[in-house]
Amino acid sequence: MNIGIHAGISGGLVNAAHEAERKGCTTFQIFTKSPQQWAVSDLVQASVDLFKEAVKKYKISPVVVHTSYLLNLASLSEELYKKSIDSFATEIRRAEAIGADYITAHIGSCGECVKQEALKRILEGIQEAVTLSKKEKINILFENSAKIKSPGGEFKDLAFLVKQLGKRYGITLDTCHAFAAGYDFREQKLLNSCINEVEKIAGSGKIKVVHLNDSKGDLGSGLDRHEHLGKGLLGKEGLRNVVNHPSLKNQAFILETPKEPEGSDAENMGYAKKLSIK
């Protein structure tokens, strides 16, 4: 099982790689900047080099970059929409510069807008951001939303974008978000139906990363609150179904579970590995 955590970059990018190795990760995810601020400082080449060397030394793959939470490519505000496009382009360049394999993004929300119109706007925003990012080739993934009526709340929304955009693009499946949006993965047939829908629209192998999180909120609640594995309402059966699904089990599993109490990352990783059938 290829599993890891979201690691911190406090004190330098390389510290995230050290943390991942120390905790026994074979993959990991980071932010390259503060996820709650638009401001961004330039990457320091010496820091980037140390990060790349550590990742190579520890043989950790894939490295996933998560974009800022502020991005909203569905926004009806022209100012926020343009700001999101520019920021996304910057984040794509940064992820490429540090040698990451994937960059994953939330596609945004727009209140009471018509979803199909929002998806068209998102599609245009992504295309513009990629053009602005010049010739970068990093694989770009889109993450499902916890709210079923939001763009990306249904997996067919993400599959539509991937189909329109092409081979470079894929999906990050967040188990907490899916449960909150009403996908009951505790039922194997419902998980199968979800995966089949994605593959029918976008093709096989498009779900590249799984954010493996339990859920504090109930099924269909729209509540994006992650819980320790096995201690939430998605629970053991839902998590087991996900980690052993033929289309998912060989992909990268990233934990975004609570960090407290101390030792929680190791406990959650151990729990996931016990669910995985060899």
GROMACS .gro file of C-alpha atoms in nm:
model
  278
    1MET     CA    1   0.000   0.000   0.000
    2ASN     CA    2   0.143   0.336  -0.105
    3ILE     CA    3   0.047   0.563   0.184
    4GLY     CA    4   0.160   0.886   0.344
    5ILE     CA    5   0.058   1.207   0.514
    6HIS     CA    6   0.021   1.576   0.450
    7ALA     CA    7   0.357   1.699   0.579
    8GLY     CA    8   0.447   2.047   0.703
    9ILE     CA    9   0.704   2.273   0.536
   10SER     CA   10   0.783   2.487   0.841
   11GLY     CA   11   1.155   2.558   0.841
   12GLY     CA   12   1.195   2.460   0.476
   13LEU     CA   13   1.061   2.225   0.210
   14VAL     CA   14   1.313   1.956   0.297
   15ASN     CA   15   1.162   1.918   0.643
   16ALA     CA   16   0.847   1.778   0.483
   17ALA     CA   17   1.051   1.504   0.316
   18HIS     CA   18   1.230   1.430   0.643
   19GLU     CA   19   0.898   1.407   0.828
   20ALA     CA   20   0.752   1.175   0.565
   21GLU     CA   21   1.054   0.944   0.582
   22ARG     CA   22   1.060   0.948   0.961
   23LYS     CA   23   0.696   0.843   0.974
   24GLY     CA   24   0.739   0.562   0.724
   25CYS     CA   25   0.560   0.725   0.431
   26THR     CA   26   0.604   0.606   0.074
   27THR     CA   27   0.419   0.911  -0.062
   28PHE     CA   28   0.330   1.251   0.086
   29GLN     CA   29   0.156   1.580   0.020
   30ILE     CA   30   0.253   1.941   0.095
   31PHE     CA   31   0.157   2.302   0.039
   32THR     CA   32   0.432   2.508  -0.124
   33LYS     CA   33   0.293   2.826   0.036
   34SER     CA   34   0.042   2.930   0.300
   35PRO     CA   35  -0.296   2.786   0.196
   36GLN     CA   36  -0.482   3.077   0.356
   37GLN     CA   37  -0.295   3.365   0.191
   38TRP     CA   38  -0.262   3.495  -0.164
   39ALA     CA   39   0.086   3.629  -0.099
   40VAL     CA   40   0.372   3.406  -0.206
   41SER     CA   41   0.748   3.434  -0.171
   42ASP     CA   42   0.984   3.307  -0.437
   43LEU     CA   43   1.119   2.956  -0.404
   44VAL     CA   44   1.483   2.944  -0.296
   45GLN     CA   45   1.679   2.720  -0.531
   46ALA     CA   46   1.902   2.583  -0.255
   47SER     CA   47   1.591   2.478  -0.062
   48VAL     CA   48   1.440   2.320  -0.372
   49ASP     CA   49   1.761   2.126  -0.438
   50LEU     CA   50   1.770   1.991  -0.082
   51PHE     CA   51   1.406   1.885  -0.113
   52LYS     CA   52   1.463   1.703  -0.441
   53GLU     CA   53   1.772   1.528  -0.305
   54ALA     CA   54   1.583   1.408   0.004
   55VAL     CA   55   1.287   1.280  -0.198
   56LYS     CA   56   1.524   1.091  -0.427
   57LYS     CA   57   1.723   0.951  -0.134
   58TYR     CA   58   1.411   0.832   0.048
   59LYS     CA   59   1.255   0.694  -0.273
   60ILE     CA   60   0.920   0.857  -0.197
   61SER     CA   61   0.670   0.878  -0.482
   62PRO     CA   62   0.445   1.038  -0.581
   63VAL     CA   63   0.493   1.380  -0.427
   64VAL     CA   64   0.162   1.568  -0.425
   65VAL     CA   65   0.119   1.945  -0.395
   66HIS     CA   66  -0.212   2.079  -0.266
   67THR     CA   67  -0.313   2.425  -0.387
   68SER     CA   68  -0.434   2.714  -0.174
   69TYR     CA   69  -0.781   2.696  -0.021
   70LEU     CA   70  -0.850   3.045  -0.158
   71LEU     CA   71  -0.871   2.941  -0.523
   72ASN     CA   72  -1.222   2.964  -0.667
   73LEU     CA   73  -1.240   2.900  -1.039
   74ALA     CA   74  -1.620   2.899  -1.023
   75SER     CA   75  -1.650   3.245  -0.869
   76LEU     CA   76  -1.889   3.492  -1.032
   77SER     CA   77  -1.671   3.775  -0.902
   78GLU     CA   78  -1.440   3.870  -1.187
   79GLU     CA   79  -1.178   3.992  -0.940
   80LEU     CA   80  -1.169   3.663  -0.747
   81TYR     CA   81  -1.190   3.458  -1.067
   82LYS     CA   82  -0.889   3.634  -1.221
   83LYS     CA   83  -0.697   3.617  -0.894
   84SER     CA   84  -0.766   3.243  -0.875
   85ILE     CA   85  -0.644   3.186  -1.231
   86ASP     CA   86  -0.320   3.377  -1.169
   87SER     CA   87  -0.262   3.200  -0.837
   88PHE     CA   88  -0.330   2.857  -0.987
   89ALA     CA   89  -0.079   2.926  -1.264
   90THR     CA   90   0.179   3.025  -1.003
   91GLU     CA   91   0.114   2.711  -0.800
   92ILE     CA   92   0.149   2.492  -1.110
   93ARG     CA   93   0.490   2.648  -1.179
   94ARG     CA   94   0.598   2.601  -0.816
   95ALA     CA   95   0.491   2.236  -0.808
   96GLU     CA   96   0.681   2.171  -1.129
   97ALA     CA   97   0.988   2.351  -0.994
   98ILE     CA   98   1.013   2.129  -0.685
   99GLY     CA   99   0.975   1.811  -0.890
  100ALA     CA  100   0.628   1.714  -0.765
  101ASP     CA  101   0.435   1.447  -0.952
  102TYR     CA  102   0.085   1.586  -0.901
  103ILE     CA  103  -0.085   1.909  -0.807
  104THR     CA  104  -0.438   1.876  -0.669
  105ALA     CA  105  -0.693   2.155  -0.648
  106HIS     CA  106  -1.044   2.228  -0.526
  107ILE     CA  107  -1.231   2.371  -0.825
  108GLY     CA  108  -1.448   2.618  -0.634
  109SER     CA  109  -1.807   2.709  -0.557
  110CYS     CA  110  -2.061   2.965  -0.675
  111GLY     CA  111  -2.365   2.962  -0.448
  112GLU     CA  112  -2.689   2.921  -0.642
  113CYS     CA  113  -2.531   2.919  -0.988
  114VAL     CA  114  -2.625   2.664  -1.255
  115LYS     CA  115  -2.371   2.385  -1.220
  116GLN     CA  116  -2.318   2.326  -1.592
  117GLU     CA  117  -2.246   2.696  -1.645
  118ALA     CA  118  -2.007   2.687  -1.350
  119LEU     CA  119  -1.822   2.388  -1.496
  120LYS     CA  120  -1.780   2.575  -1.825
  121ARG     CA  121  -1.635   2.872  -1.636
  122ILE     CA  122  -1.405   2.642  -1.437
  123LEU     CA  123  -1.289   2.472  -1.757
  124GLU     CA  124  -1.202   2.806  -1.914
  125GLY     CA  125  -1.022   2.915  -1.597
  126ILE     CA  126  -0.812   2.599  -1.586
  127GLN     CA  127  -0.716   2.637  -1.951
  128GLU     CA  128  -0.612   2.998  -1.895
  129ALA     CA  129  -0.410   2.908  -1.585
  130VAL     CA  130  -0.229   2.630  -1.771
  131THR     CA  131  -0.150   2.869  -2.057
  132LEU     CA  132  -0.011   3.122  -1.807
  133SER     CA  133   0.200   2.852  -1.642
  134LYS     CA  134   0.393   2.825  -1.971
  135LYS     CA  135   0.528   2.481  -2.062
  136GLU     CA  136   0.495   2.302  -1.731
  137LYS     CA  137   0.390   1.938  -1.765
  138ILE     CA  138   0.296   1.836  -1.412
  139ASN     CA  139  -0.019   1.624  -1.381
  140ILE     CA  140  -0.316   1.826  -1.256
  141LEU     CA  141  -0.583   1.666  -1.036
  142PHE     CA  142  -0.923   1.794  -0.924
  143GLU     CA  143  -1.067   1.707  -0.584
  144ASN     CA  144  -1.431   1.629  -0.510
  145SER     CA  145  -1.636   1.867  -0.295
  146ALA     CA  146  -1.822   1.786   0.027
  147LYS     CA  147  -2.136   1.960  -0.103
  148ILE     CA  148  -2.327   1.763  -0.366
  149LYS     CA  149  -2.475   2.074  -0.533
  150SER     CA  150  -2.138   2.246  -0.571
  151PRO     CA  151  -1.924   2.198  -0.881
  152GLY     CA  152  -1.722   1.884  -0.810
  153GLY     CA  153  -1.973   1.752  -0.558
  154GLU     CA  154  -2.061   1.479  -0.806
  155PHE     CA  155  -1.779   1.273  -0.952
  156LYS     CA  156  -1.929   1.310  -1.298
  157ASP     CA  157  -1.843   1.683  -1.272
  158LEU     CA  158  -1.474   1.604  -1.231
  159ALA     CA  159  -1.487   1.331  -1.496
  160PHE     CA  160  -1.637   1.585  -1.738
  161LEU     CA  161  -1.347   1.825  -1.679
  162VAL     CA  162  -1.088   1.550  -1.720
  163LYS     CA  163  -1.248   1.430  -2.043
  164GLN     CA  164  -1.248   1.783  -2.185
  165LEU     CA  165  -0.892   1.862  -2.079
  166GLY     CA  166  -0.707   1.544  -2.175
  167LYS     CA  167  -0.438   1.300  -2.058
  168ARG     CA  168  -0.253   1.535  -1.824
  169TYR     CA  169  -0.553   1.560  -1.591
  170GLY     CA  170  -0.705   1.336  -1.326
  171ILE     CA  171  -0.898   1.316  -1.001
  172THR     CA  172  -0.827   1.315  -0.629
  173LEU     CA  173  -1.094   1.123  -0.439
  174ASP     CA  174  -1.148   1.251  -0.085
  175THR     CA  175  -1.341   0.991   0.116
  176CYS     CA  176  -1.469   1.237   0.377
  177HIS     CA  177  -1.591   1.478   0.109
  178ALA     CA  178  -1.758   1.196  -0.083
  179PHE     CA  179  -1.941   1.072   0.228
  180ALA     CA  180  -2.050   1.427   0.318
  181ALA     CA  181  -2.180   1.471  -0.037
  182GLY     CA  182  -2.393   1.157  -0.007
  183TYR     CA  183  -2.175   0.882  -0.154
  184ASP     CA  184  -2.210   0.584   0.080
  185PHE     CA  185  -1.893   0.385   0.026
  186ARG     CA  186  -1.993   0.154   0.311
  187GLU     CA  187  -2.191  -0.020   0.037
  188GLN     CA  188  -1.951  -0.187  -0.206
  189LYS     CA  189  -2.196  -0.163  -0.495
  190LEU     CA  190  -2.228   0.214  -0.448
  191LEU     CA  191  -1.851   0.259  -0.455
  192ASN     CA  192  -1.836   0.043  -0.768
  193SER     CA  193  -2.107   0.255  -0.929
  194CYS     CA  194  -1.915   0.574  -0.854
  195ILE     CA  195  -1.588   0.442  -0.998
  196ASN     CA  196  -1.768   0.301  -1.302
  197GLU     CA  197  -1.928   0.640  -1.370
  198VAL     CA  198  -1.590   0.813  -1.363
  199GLU     CA  199  -1.432   0.551  -1.590
  200LYS     CA  200  -1.722   0.559  -1.835
  201ILE     CA  201  -1.686   0.935  -1.882
  202ALA     CA  202  -1.312   0.999  -1.840
  203GLY     CA  203  -1.152   0.658  -1.894
  204SER     CA  204  -0.985   0.413  -1.657
  205GLY     CA  205  -0.706   0.503  -1.417
  206LYS     CA  206  -0.802   0.869  -1.381
  207ILE     CA  207  -0.832   0.863  -1.001
  208LYS     CA  208  -0.464   0.909  -0.916
  209VAL     CA  209  -0.476   1.005  -0.546
  210VAL     CA  210  -0.706   0.915  -0.258
  211HIS     CA  211  -0.736   1.148   0.041
  212LEU     CA  212  -0.814   0.880   0.297
  213ASN     CA  213  -1.015   1.045   0.574
  214ASP     CA  214  -1.298   0.938   0.800
  215SER     CA  215  -1.588   1.180   0.848
  216LYS     CA  216  -1.718   1.361   1.156
  217GLY     CA  217  -2.032   1.456   0.962
  218ASP     CA  218  -2.311   1.220   0.863
  219LEU     CA  219  -2.386   1.089   0.515
  220GLY     CA  220  -2.503   1.374   0.290
  221SER     CA  221  -2.445   1.637   0.560
  222GLY     CA  222  -2.220   1.854   0.343
  223LEU     CA  223  -1.988   1.885   0.644
  224ASP     CA  224  -1.616   1.884   0.558
  225ARG     CA  225  -1.476   1.768   0.892
  226HIS     CA  226  -1.208   1.498   0.881
  227GLU     CA  227  -1.185   1.234   1.153
  228HIS     CA  228  -0.931   0.970   1.256
  229LEU     CA  229  -0.969   0.650   1.056
  230GLY     CA  230  -1.227   0.416   1.206
  231LYS     CA  231  -1.355   0.679   1.449
  232GLY     CA  232  -1.591   0.858   1.213
  233LEU     CA  233  -1.921   0.782   1.044
  234LEU     CA  234  -1.775   0.649   0.719
  235GLY     CA  235  -1.607   0.391   0.938
  236LYS     CA  236  -1.420   0.068   0.892
  237GLU     CA  237  -1.634  -0.084   0.617
  238GLY     CA  238  -1.631   0.223   0.397
  239LEU     CA  239  -1.258   0.272   0.435
  240ARG     CA  240  -1.188  -0.098   0.373
  241ASN     CA  241  -1.392  -0.090   0.052
  242VAL     CA  242  -1.197   0.210  -0.075
  243VAL     CA  243  -0.844   0.086   0.001
  244ASN     CA  244  -0.913  -0.250  -0.162
  245HIS     CA  245  -1.102  -0.137  -0.472
  246PRO     CA  246  -0.920  -0.264  -0.784
  247SER     CA  247  -0.915   0.083  -0.941
  248LEU     CA  248  -0.779   0.248  -0.626
  249LYS     CA  249  -0.562   0.007  -0.429
  250ASN     CA  250  -0.244   0.076  -0.627
  251GLN     CA  251  -0.282   0.454  -0.619
  252ALA     CA  252  -0.138   0.698  -0.364
  253PHE     CA  253  -0.326   0.727  -0.033
  254ILE     CA  254  -0.276   1.053   0.154
  255LEU     CA  255  -0.399   1.098   0.510
  256GLU     CA  256  -0.545   1.437   0.601
  257THR     CA  257  -0.662   1.317   0.940
  258PRO     CA  258  -0.620   1.517   1.266
  259LYS     CA  259  -0.261   1.548   1.391
  260GLU     CA  260  -0.355   1.537   1.759
  261PRO     CA  261  -0.295   1.360   1.985
  262GLU     CA  262   0.074   1.297   1.925
  263GLY     CA  263   0.135   0.979   1.729
  264SER     CA  264  -0.191   1.008   1.533
  265ASP     CA  265  -0.024   0.986   1.192
  266ALA     CA  266   0.137   0.653   1.278
  267GLU     CA  267  -0.187   0.523   1.427
  268ASN     CA  268  -0.392   0.620   1.122
  269MET     CA  269  -0.136   0.480   0.878
  270GLY     CA  270  -0.127   0.154   1.072
  271TYR     CA  271  -0.506   0.135   1.069
  272ALA     CA  272  -0.518   0.183   0.691
  273LYS     CA  273  -0.252  -0.081   0.630
  274LYS     CA  274  -0.445  -0.335   0.838
  275LEU     CA  275  -0.749  -0.278   0.618
  276SER     CA  276  -0.549  -0.334   0.300
  277ILE     CA  277  -0.570  -0.686   0.159
  278LYS     CA  278  -0.242  -0.790   0.004
   0.00000   0.00000   0.00000
